[in-house]
PDB file of C-alpha atoms in Angstrom:
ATOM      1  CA  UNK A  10      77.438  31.328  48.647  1.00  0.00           C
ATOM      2  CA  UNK A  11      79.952  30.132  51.173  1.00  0.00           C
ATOM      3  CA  UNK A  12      84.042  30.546  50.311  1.00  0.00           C
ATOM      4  CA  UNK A  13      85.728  27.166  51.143  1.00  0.00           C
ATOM      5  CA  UNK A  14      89.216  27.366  52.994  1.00  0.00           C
ATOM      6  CA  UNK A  15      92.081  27.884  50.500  1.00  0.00           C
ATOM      7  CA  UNK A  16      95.552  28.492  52.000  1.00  0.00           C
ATOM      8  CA  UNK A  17      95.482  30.656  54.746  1.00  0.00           C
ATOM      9  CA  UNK A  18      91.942  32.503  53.825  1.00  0.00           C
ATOM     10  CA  UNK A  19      89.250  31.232  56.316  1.00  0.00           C
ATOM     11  CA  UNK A  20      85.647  30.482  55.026  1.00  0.00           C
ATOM     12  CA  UNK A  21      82.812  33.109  55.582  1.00  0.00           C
ATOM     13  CA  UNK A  22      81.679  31.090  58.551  1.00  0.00           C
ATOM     14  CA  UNK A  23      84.996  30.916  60.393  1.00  0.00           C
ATOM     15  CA  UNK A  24      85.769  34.623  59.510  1.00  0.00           C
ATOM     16  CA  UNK A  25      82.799  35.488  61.801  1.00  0.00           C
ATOM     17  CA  UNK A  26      83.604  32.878  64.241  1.00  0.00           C
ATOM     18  CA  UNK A  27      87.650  34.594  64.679  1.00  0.00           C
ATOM     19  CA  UNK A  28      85.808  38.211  65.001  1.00  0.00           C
ATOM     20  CA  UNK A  29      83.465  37.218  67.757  1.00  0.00           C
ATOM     21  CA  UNK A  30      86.119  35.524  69.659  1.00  0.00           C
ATOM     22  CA  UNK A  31      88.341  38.807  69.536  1.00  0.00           C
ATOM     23  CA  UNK A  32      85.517  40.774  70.742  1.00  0.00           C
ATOM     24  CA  UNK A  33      85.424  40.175  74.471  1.00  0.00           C
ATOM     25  CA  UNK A  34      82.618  43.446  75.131  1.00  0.00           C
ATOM     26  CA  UNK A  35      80.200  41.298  72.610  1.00  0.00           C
ATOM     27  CA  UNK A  36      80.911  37.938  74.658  1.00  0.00           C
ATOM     28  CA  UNK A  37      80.176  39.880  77.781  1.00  0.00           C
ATOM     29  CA  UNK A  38      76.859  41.015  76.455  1.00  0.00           C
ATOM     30  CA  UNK A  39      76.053  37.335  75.346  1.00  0.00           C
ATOM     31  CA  UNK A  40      76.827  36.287  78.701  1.00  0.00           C
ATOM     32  CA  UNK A  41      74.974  38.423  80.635  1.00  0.00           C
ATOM     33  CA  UNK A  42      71.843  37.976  78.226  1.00  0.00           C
ATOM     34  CA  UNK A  43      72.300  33.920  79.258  1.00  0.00           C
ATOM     35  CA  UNK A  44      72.167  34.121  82.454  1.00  0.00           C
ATOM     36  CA  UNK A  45      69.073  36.602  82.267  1.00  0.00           C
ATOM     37  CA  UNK A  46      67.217  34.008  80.286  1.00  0.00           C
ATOM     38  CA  UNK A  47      68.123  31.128  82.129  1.00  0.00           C
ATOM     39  CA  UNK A  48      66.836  33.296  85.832  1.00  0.00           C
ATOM     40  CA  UNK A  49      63.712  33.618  83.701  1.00  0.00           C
ATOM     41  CA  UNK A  50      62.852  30.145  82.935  1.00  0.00           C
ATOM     42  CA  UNK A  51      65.858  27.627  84.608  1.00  0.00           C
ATOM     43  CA  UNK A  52      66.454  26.198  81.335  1.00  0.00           C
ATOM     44  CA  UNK A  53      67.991  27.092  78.132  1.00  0.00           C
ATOM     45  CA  UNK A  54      68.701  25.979  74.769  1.00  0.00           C
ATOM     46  CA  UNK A  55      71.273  25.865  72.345  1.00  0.00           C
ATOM     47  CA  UNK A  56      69.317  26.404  69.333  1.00  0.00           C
ATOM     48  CA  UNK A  57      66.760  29.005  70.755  1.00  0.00           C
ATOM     49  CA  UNK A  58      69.764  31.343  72.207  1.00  0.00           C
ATOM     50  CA  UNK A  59      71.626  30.967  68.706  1.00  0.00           C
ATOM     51  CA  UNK A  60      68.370  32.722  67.317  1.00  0.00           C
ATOM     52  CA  UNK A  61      67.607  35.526  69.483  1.00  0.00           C
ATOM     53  CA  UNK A  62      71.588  36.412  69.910  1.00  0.00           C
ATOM     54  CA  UNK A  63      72.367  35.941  66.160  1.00  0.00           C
ATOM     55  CA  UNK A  64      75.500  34.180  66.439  1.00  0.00           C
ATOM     56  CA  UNK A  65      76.062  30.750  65.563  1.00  0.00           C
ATOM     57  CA  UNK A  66      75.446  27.391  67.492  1.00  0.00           C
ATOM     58  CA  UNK A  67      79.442  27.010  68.097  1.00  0.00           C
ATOM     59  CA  UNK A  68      79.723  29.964  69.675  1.00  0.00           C
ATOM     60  CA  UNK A  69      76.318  29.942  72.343  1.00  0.00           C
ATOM     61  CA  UNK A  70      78.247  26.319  73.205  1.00  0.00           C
ATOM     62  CA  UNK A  71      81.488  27.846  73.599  1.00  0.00           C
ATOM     63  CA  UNK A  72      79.930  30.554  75.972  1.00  0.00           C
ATOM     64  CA  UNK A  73      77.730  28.159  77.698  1.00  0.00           C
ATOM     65  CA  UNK A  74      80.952  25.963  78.613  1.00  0.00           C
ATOM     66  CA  UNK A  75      82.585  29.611  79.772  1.00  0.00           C
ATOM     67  CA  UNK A  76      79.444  29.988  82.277  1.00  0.00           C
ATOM     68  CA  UNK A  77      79.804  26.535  83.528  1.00  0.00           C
ATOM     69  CA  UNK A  78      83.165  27.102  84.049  1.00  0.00           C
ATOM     70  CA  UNK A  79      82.676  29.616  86.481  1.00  0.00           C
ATOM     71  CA  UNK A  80      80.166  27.394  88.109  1.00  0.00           C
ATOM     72  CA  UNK A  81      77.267  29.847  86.944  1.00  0.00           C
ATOM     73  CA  UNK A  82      74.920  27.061  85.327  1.00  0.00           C
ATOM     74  CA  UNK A  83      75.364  22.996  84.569  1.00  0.00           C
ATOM     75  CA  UNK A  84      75.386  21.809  80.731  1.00  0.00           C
ATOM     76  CA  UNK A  85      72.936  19.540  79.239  1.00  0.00           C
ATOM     77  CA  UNK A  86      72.341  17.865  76.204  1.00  0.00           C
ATOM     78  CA  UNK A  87      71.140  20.413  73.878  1.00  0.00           C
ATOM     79  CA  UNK A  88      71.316  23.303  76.109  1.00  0.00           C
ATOM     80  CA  UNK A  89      71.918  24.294  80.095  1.00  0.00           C
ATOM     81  CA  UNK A  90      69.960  24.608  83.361  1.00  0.00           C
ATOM     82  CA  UNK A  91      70.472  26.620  86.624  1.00  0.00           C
ATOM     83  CA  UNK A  92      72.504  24.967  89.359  1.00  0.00           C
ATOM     84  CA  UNK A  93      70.707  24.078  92.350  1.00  0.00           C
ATOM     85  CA  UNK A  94      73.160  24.894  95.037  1.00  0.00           C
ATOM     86  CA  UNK A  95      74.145  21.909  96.937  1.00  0.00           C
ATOM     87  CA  UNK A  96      74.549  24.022 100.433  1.00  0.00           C
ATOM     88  CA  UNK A  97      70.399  23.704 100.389  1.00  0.00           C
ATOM     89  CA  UNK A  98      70.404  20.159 100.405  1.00  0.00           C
ATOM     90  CA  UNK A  99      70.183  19.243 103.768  1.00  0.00           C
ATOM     91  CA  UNK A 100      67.390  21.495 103.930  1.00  0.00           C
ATOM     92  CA  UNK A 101      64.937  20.349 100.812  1.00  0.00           C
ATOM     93  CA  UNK A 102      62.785  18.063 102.903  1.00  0.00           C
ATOM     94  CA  UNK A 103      62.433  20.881 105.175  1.00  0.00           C
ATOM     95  CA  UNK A 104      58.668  22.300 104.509  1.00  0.00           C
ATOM     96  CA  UNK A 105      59.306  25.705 106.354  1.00  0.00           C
ATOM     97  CA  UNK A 106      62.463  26.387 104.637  1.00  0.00           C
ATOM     98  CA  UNK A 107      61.130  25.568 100.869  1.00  0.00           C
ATOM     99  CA  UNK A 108      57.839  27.779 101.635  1.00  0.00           C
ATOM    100  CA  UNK A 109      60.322  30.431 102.784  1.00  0.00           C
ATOM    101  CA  UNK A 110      62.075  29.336  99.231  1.00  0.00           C
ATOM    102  CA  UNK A 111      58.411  29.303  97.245  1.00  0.00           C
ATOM    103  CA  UNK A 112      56.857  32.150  98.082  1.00  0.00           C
ATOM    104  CA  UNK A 113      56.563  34.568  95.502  1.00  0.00           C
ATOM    105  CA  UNK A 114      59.357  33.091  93.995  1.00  0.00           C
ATOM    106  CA  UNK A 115      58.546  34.317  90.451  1.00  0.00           C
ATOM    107  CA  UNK A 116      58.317  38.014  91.970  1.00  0.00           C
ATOM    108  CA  UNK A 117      61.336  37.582  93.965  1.00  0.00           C
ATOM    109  CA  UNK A 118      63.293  36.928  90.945  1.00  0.00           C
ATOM    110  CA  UNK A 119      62.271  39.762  88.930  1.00  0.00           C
ATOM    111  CA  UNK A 120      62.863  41.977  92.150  1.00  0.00           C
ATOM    112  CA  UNK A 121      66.396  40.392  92.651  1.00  0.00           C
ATOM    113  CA  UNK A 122      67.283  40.646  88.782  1.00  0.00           C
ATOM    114  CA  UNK A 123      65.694  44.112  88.532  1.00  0.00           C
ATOM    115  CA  UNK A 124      68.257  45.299  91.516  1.00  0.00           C
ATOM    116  CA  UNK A 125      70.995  43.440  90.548  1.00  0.00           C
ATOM    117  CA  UNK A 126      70.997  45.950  86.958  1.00  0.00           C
ATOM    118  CA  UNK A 127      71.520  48.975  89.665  1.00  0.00           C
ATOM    119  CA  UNK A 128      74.966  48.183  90.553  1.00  0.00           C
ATOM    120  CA  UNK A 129      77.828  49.423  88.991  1.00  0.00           C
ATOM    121  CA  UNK A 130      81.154  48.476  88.139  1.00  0.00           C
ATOM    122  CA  UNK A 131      83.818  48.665  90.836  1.00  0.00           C
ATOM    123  CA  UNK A 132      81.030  49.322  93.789  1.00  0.00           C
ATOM    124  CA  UNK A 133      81.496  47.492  97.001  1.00  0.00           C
ATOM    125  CA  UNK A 134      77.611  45.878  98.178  1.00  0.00           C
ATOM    126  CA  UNK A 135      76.017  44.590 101.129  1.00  0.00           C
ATOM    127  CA  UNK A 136      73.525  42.611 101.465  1.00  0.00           C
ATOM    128  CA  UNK A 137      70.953  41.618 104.170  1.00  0.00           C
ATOM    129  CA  UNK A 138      70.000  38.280 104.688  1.00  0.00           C
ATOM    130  CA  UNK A 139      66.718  36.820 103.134  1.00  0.00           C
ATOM    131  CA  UNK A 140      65.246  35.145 100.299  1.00  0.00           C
ATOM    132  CA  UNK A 141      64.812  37.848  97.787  1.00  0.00           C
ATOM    133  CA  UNK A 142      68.334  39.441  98.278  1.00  0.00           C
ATOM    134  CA  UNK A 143      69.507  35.756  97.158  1.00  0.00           C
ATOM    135  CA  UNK A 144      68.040  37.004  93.980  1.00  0.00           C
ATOM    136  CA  UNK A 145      69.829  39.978  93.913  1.00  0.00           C
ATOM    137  CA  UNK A 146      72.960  37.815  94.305  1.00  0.00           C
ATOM    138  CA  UNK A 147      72.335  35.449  91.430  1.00  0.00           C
ATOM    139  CA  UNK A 148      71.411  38.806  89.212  1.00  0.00           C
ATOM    140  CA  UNK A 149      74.866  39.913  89.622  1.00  0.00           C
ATOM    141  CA  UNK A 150      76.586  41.038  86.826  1.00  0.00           C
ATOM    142  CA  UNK A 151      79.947  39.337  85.396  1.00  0.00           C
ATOM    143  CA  UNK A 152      83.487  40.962  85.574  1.00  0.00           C
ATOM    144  CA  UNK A 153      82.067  44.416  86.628  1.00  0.00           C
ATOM    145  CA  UNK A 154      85.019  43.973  89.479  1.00  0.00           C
ATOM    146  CA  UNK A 155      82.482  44.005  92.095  1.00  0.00           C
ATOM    147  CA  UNK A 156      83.037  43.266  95.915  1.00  0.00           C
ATOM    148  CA  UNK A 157      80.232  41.672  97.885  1.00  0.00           C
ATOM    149  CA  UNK A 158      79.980  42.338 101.815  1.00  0.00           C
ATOM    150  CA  UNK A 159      77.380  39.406 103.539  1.00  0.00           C
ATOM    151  CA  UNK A 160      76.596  37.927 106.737  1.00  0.00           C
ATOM    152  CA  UNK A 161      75.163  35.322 105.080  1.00  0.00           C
ATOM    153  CA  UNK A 162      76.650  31.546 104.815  1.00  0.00           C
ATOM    154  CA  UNK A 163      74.717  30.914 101.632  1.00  0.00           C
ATOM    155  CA  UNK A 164      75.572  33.969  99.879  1.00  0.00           C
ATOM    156  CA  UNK A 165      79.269  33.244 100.257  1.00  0.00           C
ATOM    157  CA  UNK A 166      78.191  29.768  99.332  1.00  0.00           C
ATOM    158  CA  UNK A 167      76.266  30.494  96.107  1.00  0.00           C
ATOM    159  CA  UNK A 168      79.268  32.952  95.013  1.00  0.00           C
ATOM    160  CA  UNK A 169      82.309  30.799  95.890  1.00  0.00           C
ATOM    161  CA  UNK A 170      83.081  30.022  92.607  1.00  0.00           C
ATOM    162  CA  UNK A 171      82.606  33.575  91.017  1.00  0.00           C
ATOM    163  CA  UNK A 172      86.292  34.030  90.598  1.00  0.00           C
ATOM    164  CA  UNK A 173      84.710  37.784  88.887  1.00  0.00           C
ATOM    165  CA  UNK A 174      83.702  38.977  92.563  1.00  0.00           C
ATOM    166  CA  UNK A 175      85.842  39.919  95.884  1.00  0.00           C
ATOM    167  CA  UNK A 176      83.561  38.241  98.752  1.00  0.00           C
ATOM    168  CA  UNK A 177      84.111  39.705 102.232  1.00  0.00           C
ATOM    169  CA  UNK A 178      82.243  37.651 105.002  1.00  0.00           C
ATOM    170  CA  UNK A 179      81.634  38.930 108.500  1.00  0.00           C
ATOM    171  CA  UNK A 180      82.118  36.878 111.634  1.00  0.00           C
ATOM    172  CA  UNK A 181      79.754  36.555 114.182  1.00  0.00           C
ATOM    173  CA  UNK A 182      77.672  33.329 115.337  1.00  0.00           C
ATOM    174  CA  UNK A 183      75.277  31.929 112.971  1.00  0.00           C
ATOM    175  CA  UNK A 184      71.472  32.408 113.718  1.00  0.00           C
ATOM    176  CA  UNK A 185      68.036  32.173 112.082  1.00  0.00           C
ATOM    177  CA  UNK A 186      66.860  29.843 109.084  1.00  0.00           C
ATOM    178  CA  UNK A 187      68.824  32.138 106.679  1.00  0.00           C
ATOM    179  CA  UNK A 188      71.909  31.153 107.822  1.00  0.00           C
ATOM    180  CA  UNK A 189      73.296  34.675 109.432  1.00  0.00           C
ATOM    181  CA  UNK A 190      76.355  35.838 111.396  1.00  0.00           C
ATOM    182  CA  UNK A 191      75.304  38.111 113.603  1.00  0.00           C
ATOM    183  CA  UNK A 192      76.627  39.663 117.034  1.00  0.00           C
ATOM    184  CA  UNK A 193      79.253  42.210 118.247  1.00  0.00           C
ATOM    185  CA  UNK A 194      81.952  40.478 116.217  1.00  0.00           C
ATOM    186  CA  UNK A 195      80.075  40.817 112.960  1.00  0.00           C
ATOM    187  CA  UNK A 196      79.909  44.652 114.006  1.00  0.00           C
ATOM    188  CA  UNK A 197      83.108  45.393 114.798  1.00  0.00           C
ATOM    189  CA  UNK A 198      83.932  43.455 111.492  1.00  0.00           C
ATOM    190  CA  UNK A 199      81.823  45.864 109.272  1.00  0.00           C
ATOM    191  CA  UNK A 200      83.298  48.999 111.126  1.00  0.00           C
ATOM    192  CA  UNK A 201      86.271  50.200 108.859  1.00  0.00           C
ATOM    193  CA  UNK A 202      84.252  49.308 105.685  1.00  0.00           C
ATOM    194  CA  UNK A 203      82.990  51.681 102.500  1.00  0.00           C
ATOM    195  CA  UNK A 204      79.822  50.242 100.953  1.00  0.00           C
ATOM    196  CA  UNK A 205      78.577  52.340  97.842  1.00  0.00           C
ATOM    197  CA  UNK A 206      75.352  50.168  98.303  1.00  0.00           C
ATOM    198  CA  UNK A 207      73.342  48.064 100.481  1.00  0.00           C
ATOM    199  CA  UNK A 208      70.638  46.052  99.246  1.00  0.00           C
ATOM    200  CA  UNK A 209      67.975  45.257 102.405  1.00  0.00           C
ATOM    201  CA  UNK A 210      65.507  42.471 102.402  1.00  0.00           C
ATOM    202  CA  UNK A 211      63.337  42.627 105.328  1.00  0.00           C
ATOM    203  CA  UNK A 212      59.977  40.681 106.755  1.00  0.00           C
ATOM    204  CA  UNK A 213      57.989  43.695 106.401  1.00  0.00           C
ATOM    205  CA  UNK A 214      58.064  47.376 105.052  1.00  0.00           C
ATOM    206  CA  UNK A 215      55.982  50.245 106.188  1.00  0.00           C
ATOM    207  CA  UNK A 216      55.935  53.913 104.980  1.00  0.00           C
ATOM    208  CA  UNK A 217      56.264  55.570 108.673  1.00  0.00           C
ATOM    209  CA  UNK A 218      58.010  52.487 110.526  1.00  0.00           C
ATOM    210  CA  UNK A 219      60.793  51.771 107.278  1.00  0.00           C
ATOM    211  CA  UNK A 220      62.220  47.995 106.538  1.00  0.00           C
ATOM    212  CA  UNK A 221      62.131  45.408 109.576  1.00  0.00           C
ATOM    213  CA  UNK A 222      63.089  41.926 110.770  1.00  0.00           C
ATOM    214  CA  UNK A 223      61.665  39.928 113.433  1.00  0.00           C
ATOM    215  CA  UNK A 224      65.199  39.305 115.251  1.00  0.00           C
ATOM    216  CA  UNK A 225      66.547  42.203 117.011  1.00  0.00           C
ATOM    217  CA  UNK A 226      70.125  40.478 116.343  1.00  0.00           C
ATOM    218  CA  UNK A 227      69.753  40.588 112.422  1.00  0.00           C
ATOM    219  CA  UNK A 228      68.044  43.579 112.633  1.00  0.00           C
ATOM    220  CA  UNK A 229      71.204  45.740 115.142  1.00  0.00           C
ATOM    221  CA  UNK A 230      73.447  44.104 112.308  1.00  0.00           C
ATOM    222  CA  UNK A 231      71.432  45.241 108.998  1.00  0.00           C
ATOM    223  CA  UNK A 232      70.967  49.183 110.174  1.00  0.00           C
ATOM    224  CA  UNK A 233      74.877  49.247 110.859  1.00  0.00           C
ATOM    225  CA  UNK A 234      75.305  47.751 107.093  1.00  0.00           C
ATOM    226  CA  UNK A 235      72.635  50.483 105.969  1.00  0.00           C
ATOM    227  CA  UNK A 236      74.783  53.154 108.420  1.00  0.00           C
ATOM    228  CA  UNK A 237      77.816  52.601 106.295  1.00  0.00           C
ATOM    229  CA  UNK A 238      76.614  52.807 102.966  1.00  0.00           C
ATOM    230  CA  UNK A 239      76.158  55.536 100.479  1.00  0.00           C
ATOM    231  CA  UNK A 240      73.160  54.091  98.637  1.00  0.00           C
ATOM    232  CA  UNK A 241      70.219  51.916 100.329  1.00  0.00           C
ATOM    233  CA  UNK A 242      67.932  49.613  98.165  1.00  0.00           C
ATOM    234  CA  UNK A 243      64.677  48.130  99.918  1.00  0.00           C
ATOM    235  CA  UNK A 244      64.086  44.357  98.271  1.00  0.00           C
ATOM    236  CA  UNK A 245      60.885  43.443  99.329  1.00  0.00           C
ATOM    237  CA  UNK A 246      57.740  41.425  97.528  1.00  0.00           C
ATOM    238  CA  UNK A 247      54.216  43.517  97.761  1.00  0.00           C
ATOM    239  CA  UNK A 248      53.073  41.032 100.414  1.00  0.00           C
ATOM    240  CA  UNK A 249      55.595  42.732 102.723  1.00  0.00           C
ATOM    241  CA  UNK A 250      53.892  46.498 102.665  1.00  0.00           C
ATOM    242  CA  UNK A 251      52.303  47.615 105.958  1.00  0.00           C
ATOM    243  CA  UNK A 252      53.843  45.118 107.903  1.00  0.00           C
ATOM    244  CA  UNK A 253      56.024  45.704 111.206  1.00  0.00           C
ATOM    245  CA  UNK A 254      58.017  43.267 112.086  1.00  0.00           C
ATOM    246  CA  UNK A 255      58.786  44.909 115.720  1.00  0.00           C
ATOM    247  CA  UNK A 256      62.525  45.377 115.015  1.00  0.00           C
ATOM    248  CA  UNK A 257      63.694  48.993 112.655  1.00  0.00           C
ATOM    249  CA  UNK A 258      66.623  48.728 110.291  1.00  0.00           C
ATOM    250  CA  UNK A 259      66.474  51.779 109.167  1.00  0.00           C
ATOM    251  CA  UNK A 260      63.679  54.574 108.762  1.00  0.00           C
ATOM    252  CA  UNK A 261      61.975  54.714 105.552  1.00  0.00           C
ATOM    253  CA  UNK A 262      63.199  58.322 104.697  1.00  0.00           C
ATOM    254  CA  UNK A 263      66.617  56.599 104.694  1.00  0.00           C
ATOM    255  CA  UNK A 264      65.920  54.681 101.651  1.00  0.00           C
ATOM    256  CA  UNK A 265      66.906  55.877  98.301  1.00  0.00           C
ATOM    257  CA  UNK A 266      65.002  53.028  95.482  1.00  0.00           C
ATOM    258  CA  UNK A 267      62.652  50.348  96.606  1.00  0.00           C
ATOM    259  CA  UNK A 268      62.282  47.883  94.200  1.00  0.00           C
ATOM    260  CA  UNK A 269      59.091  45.553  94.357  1.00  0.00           C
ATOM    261  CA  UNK A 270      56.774  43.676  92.106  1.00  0.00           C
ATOM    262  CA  UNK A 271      53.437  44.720  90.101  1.00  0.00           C
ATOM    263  CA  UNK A 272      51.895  43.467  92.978  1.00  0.00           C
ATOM    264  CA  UNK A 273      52.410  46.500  95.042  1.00  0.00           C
ATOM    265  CA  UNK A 274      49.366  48.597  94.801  1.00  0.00           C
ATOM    266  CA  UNK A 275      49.276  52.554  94.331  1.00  0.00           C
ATOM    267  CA  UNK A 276      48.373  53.116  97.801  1.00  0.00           C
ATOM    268  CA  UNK A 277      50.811  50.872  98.959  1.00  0.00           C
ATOM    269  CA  UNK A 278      53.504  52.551  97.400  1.00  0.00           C
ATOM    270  CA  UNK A 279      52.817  55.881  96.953  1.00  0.00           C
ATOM    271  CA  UNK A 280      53.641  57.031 100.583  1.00  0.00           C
ATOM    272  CA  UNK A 281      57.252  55.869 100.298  1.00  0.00           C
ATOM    273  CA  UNK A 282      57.231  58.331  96.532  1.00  0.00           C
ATOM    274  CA  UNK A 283      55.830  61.167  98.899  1.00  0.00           C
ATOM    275  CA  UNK A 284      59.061  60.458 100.847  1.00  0.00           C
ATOM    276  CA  UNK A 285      61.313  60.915  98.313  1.00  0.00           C
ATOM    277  CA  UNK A 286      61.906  57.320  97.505  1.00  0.00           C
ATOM    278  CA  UNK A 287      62.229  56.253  93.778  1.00  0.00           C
ATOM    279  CA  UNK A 288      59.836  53.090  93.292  1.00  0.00           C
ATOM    280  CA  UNK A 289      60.501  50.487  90.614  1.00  0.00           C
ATOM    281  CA  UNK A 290      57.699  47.661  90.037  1.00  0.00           C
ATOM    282  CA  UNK A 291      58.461  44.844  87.962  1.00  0.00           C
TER     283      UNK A 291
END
């Protein structure tokens, strides 16, 4: 039976309400478990999340208008939905850019959200340009002090209003569809850096040839990132095994985790295991 309010006593319901708000570790949790569900499926709701989190409607609003806030999702009636980033606008008539966008998407979300759970707080990243290390970016996790090192316009973009993240951008001129900075002043610009990891998309992955790109610019750029840092994570779909894209960013023996999807056969990745490199399918 619920207490009413009497005097300064608060009711059952707005006891619990009080605790949750002075327990910022449990709001961080409820967070992070939002923006998991809503990468899954694009969409939440208000009703469903107050279920599977056990806390009441009030407060999955009150965190849902925290996330918007930070410009992590947009509210709706009833619930909230991912933001389509308005840097790709120009660009959504644009068939070869959406296939680039489409393909595999599904895998290239669980790949980016899988890698996104390696990181740490306090590390410094990199990342590589390319579609599936845009996951990794939208995986990251909240107020884990994190500092992000990119070449990439739309990464900076997507993470502008992150106010949780430290975003260092190269220079360079901009090349490619992915929107890159590349060239000796992006270098030079990486040269005094630490990065504790680097994650590397590429347009193909082969067990004796490692990651690689089909620009020789992009690819100069992503083996000085991988160079620099302590820990390197491969990003790549299964359709990418056994492919050589002409240009090396890095051997394979130089990778420490490859994270792919369920896709990826046995034989496809059992030569990179044989080389010391931890596999994670998902």
């Amino acid at each position: 039976m619920k207490r009413k309010r009497t005097g300064n006593v608060l009711s059952t319901s707005q006891s619990g309400e009080a605790n949750e708000a002075n327990l910022p570790d449990k709001q961080q949790a409820r967070l992070t478990a939002i923006l998991s569900n809503l990468q899954q499926s694009g969409s939440v709701a208000v009703e469903e999340l107050s279920k599977r989190l056990d806390v009441s409607l009030v407060t999955i609003r009150r965190d849902l208008d925290v996330l918007e806030q930070q410009g992590l999702l947009r509210r709706t009636h009833g619930g909230a939905v991912s933001i389509e980033p308005l840097f790709y606008e120009p660009f959504k008539n644009d068939r070869s850019f959406q296939a680039q966008v489409e393909r595999f998407a599904q895998e290239k979300r669980r790949i980016g959200r899988a890698a996104a759970n390696l990181i740490e707080r306090g590390e410094t990243i990199a990342l590589t340009p390319g579609t599936t290390t845009t996951e990794v970016i939208r995986g990251l996790p909240l107020n884990h002090e994190i500092t992000v090192v990119t070449n990439t316009v739309n990464v900076a973009m997507e993470l502008s209003k992150r106010k949780d993240l430290r975003i260092f951008v190269t220079g360079g001129h901009l090349h490619g569809d992915w929107f890159s900075l590349v060239g000796p002043t992006a270098v030079q610009s990486l040269s005094q850096l630490l990065i504790t990891t680097v994650f590397i998309g590429a347009d193909g992955v082969d067990a004796k040839w490692g990651p690689s790109c089909f620009s020789p610019d992009e690819a100069h750029l992503n083996s000085v990132m991988v160079r620099h840092s302590r820990r390197r994570i491969a990003v790549v779909d299964h359709s990418k095994f056994g492919v050589v894209a002409g240009w090396r960013i890095c051997p394979a023996s130089d990778l420490d985790i490859l994270v792919t999807d369920t896709g990826a056969t046995a034989a496809m990745t059992e030569p990179f295991e044989k080389a010391n490199v931890k596999v994670l399918k998902v």
